[in-house]
mmCIF file of C-alpha atoms in Angstrom:
data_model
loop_
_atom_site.group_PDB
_atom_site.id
_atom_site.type_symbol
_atom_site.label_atom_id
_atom_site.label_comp_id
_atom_site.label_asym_id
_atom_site.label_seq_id
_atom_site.Cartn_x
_atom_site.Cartn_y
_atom_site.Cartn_z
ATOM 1 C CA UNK A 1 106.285 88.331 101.380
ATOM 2 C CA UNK A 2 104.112 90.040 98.578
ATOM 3 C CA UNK A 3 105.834 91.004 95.786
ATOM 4 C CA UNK A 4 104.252 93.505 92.933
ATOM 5 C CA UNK A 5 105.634 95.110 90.167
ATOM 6 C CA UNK A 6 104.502 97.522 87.877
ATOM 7 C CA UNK A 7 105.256 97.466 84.502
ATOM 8 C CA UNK A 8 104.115 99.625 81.240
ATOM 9 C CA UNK A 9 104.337 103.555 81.762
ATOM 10 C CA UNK A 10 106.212 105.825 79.296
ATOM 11 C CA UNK A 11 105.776 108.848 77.954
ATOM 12 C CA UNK A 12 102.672 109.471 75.571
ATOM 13 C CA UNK A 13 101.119 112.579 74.043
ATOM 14 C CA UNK A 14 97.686 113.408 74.858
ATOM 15 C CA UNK A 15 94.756 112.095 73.722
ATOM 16 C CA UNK A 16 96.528 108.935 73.449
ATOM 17 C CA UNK A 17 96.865 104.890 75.575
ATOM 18 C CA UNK A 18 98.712 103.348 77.827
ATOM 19 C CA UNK A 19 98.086 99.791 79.691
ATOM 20 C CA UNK A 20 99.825 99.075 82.974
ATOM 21 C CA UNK A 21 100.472 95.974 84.075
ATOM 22 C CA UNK A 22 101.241 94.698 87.369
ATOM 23 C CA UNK A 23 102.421 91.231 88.306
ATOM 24 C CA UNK A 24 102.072 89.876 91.490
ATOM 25 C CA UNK A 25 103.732 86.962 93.298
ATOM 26 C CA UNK A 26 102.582 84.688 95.499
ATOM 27 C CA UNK A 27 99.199 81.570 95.238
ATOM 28 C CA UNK A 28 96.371 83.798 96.755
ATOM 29 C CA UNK A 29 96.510 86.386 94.444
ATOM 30 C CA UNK A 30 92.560 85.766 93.959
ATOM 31 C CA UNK A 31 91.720 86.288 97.031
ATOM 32 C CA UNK A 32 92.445 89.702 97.463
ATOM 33 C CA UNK A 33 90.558 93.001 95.703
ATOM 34 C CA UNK A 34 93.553 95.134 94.170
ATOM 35 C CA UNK A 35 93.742 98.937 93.204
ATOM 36 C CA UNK A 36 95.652 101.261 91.722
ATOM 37 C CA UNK A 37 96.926 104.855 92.521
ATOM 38 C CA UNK A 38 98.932 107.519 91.754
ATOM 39 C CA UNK A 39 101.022 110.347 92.916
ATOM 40 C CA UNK A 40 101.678 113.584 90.958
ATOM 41 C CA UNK A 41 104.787 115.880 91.751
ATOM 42 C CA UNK A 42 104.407 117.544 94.850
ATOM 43 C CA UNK A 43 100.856 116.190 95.604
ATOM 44 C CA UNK A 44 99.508 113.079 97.705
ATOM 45 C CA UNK A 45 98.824 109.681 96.200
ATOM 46 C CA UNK A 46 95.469 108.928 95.430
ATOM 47 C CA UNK A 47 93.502 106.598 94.586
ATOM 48 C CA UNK A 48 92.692 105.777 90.746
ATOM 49 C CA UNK A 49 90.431 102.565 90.652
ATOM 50 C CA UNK A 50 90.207 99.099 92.409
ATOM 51 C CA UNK A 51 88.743 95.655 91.399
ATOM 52 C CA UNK A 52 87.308 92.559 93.308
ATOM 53 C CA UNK A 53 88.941 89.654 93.790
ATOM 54 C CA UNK A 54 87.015 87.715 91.454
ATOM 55 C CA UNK A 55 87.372 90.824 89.111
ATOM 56 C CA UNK A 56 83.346 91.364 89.152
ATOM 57 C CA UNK A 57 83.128 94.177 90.070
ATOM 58 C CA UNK A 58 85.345 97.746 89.533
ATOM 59 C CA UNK A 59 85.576 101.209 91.138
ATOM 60 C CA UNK A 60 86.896 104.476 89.849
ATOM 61 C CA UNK A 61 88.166 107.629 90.723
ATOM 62 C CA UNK A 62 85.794 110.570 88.909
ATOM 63 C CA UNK A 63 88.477 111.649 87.153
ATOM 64 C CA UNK A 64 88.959 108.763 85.271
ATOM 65 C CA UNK A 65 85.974 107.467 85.074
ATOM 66 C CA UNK A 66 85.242 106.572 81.445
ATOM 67 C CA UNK A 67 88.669 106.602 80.421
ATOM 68 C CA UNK A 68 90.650 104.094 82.620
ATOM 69 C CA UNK A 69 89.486 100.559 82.748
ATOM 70 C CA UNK A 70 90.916 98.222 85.490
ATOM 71 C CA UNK A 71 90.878 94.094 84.933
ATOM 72 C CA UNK A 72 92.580 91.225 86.032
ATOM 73 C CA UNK A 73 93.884 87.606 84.935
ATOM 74 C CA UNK A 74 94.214 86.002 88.158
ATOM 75 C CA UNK A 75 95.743 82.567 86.091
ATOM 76 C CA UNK A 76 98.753 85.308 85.598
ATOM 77 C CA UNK A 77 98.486 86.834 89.046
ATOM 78 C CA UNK A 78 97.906 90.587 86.995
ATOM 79 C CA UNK A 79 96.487 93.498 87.592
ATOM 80 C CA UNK A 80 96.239 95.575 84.729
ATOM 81 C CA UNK A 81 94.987 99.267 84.148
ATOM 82 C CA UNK A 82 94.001 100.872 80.576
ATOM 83 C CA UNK A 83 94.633 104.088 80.082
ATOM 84 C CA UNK A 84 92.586 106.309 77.428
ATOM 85 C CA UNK A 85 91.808 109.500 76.049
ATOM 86 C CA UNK A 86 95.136 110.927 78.569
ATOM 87 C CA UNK A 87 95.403 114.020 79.474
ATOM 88 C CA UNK A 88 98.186 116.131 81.088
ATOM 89 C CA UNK A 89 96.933 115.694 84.386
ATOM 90 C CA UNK A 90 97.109 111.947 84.579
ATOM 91 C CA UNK A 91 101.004 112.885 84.645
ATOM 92 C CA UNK A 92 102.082 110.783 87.821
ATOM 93 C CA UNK A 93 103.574 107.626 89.230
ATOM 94 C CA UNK A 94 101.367 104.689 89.241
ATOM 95 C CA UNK A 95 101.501 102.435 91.995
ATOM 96 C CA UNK A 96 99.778 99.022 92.595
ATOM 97 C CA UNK A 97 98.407 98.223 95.464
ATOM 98 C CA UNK A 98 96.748 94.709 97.395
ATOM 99 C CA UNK A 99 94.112 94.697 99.618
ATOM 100 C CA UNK A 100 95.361 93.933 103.382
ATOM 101 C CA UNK A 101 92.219 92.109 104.195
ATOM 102 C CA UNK A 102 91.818 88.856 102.504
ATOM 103 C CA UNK A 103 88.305 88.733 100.729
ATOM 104 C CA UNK A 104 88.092 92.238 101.588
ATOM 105 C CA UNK A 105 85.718 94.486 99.769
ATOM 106 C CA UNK A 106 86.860 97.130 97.349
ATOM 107 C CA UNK A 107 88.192 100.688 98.442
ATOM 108 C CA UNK A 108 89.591 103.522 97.449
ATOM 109 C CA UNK A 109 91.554 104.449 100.836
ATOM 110 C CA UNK A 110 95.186 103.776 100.377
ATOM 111 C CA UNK A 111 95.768 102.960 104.052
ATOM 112 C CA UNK A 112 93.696 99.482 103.954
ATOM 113 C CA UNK A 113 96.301 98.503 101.422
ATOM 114 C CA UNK A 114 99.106 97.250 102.696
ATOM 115 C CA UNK A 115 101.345 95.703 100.039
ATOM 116 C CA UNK A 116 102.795 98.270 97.365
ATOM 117 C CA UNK A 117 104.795 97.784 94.333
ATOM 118 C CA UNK A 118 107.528 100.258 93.174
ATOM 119 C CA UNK A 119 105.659 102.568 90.780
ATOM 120 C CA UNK A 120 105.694 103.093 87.115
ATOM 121 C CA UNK A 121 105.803 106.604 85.793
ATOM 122 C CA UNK A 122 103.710 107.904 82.735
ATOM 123 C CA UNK A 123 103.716 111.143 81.545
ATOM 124 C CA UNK A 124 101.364 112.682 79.420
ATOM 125 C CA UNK A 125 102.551 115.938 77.081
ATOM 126 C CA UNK A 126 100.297 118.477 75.717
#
């Protein structure tokens, strides 16, 4: 069993950073492409970004494209996501997610995801 957790959020004023973390248990870690997304108040989750196994390559959401950066250390089995330039709207809980096919390709659709960690929530004031 896959275990993630997420690690990082708080509360920040716009304009300003956050970096998420989220460890992963478990030896194949870098085997799988990983993603993050989030879920607002009263909204669906959705998807934020996602990176390759091998951490070559990256996707993002438009809405945070140019401000979030995803990575990965796959010696410390973490996924990581830096968050700049936040605005109000990036008010949510974050939630890390692993690929359920193994050398799968990136993708931002939640349901080819199939382990989850708890969530971390950041909120961003005005």
């Amino acid at each position: 069993q896959v275990q993630l957790v997420e690690s990082g959020g708080g509360l920040v004023q716009a304009g300003g950073s956050l970096r998420l973390s989220c460890a992963a248990s478990g030896r194949t870690f870098n085997m799988y492409a990983m993603g993050w997304f989030r879920q607002a108040p009263g909204k669906e989750r959705i998807f934020v970004a996602t990176i390759s196994s091998t951490g070559g390559s990256t996707l993002y959401a438009d809405s945070v494209k140019g401000r979030f950066t995803i990575s990965r250390d796959n010696a410390k089995n973490t996924v990581y996501l830096q968050m700049n330039s936040l605005k109000a709207e990036d008010t949510a809980v974050y939630y890390c997610a692993r690929r359920a096919q193994i050398m799968g390709a990136m993708t931002p659709i939640g349901s080819e995801y199939n382990y989850w960690g708890q969530g971390t929530q950041v909120t961003v004031s005005s």
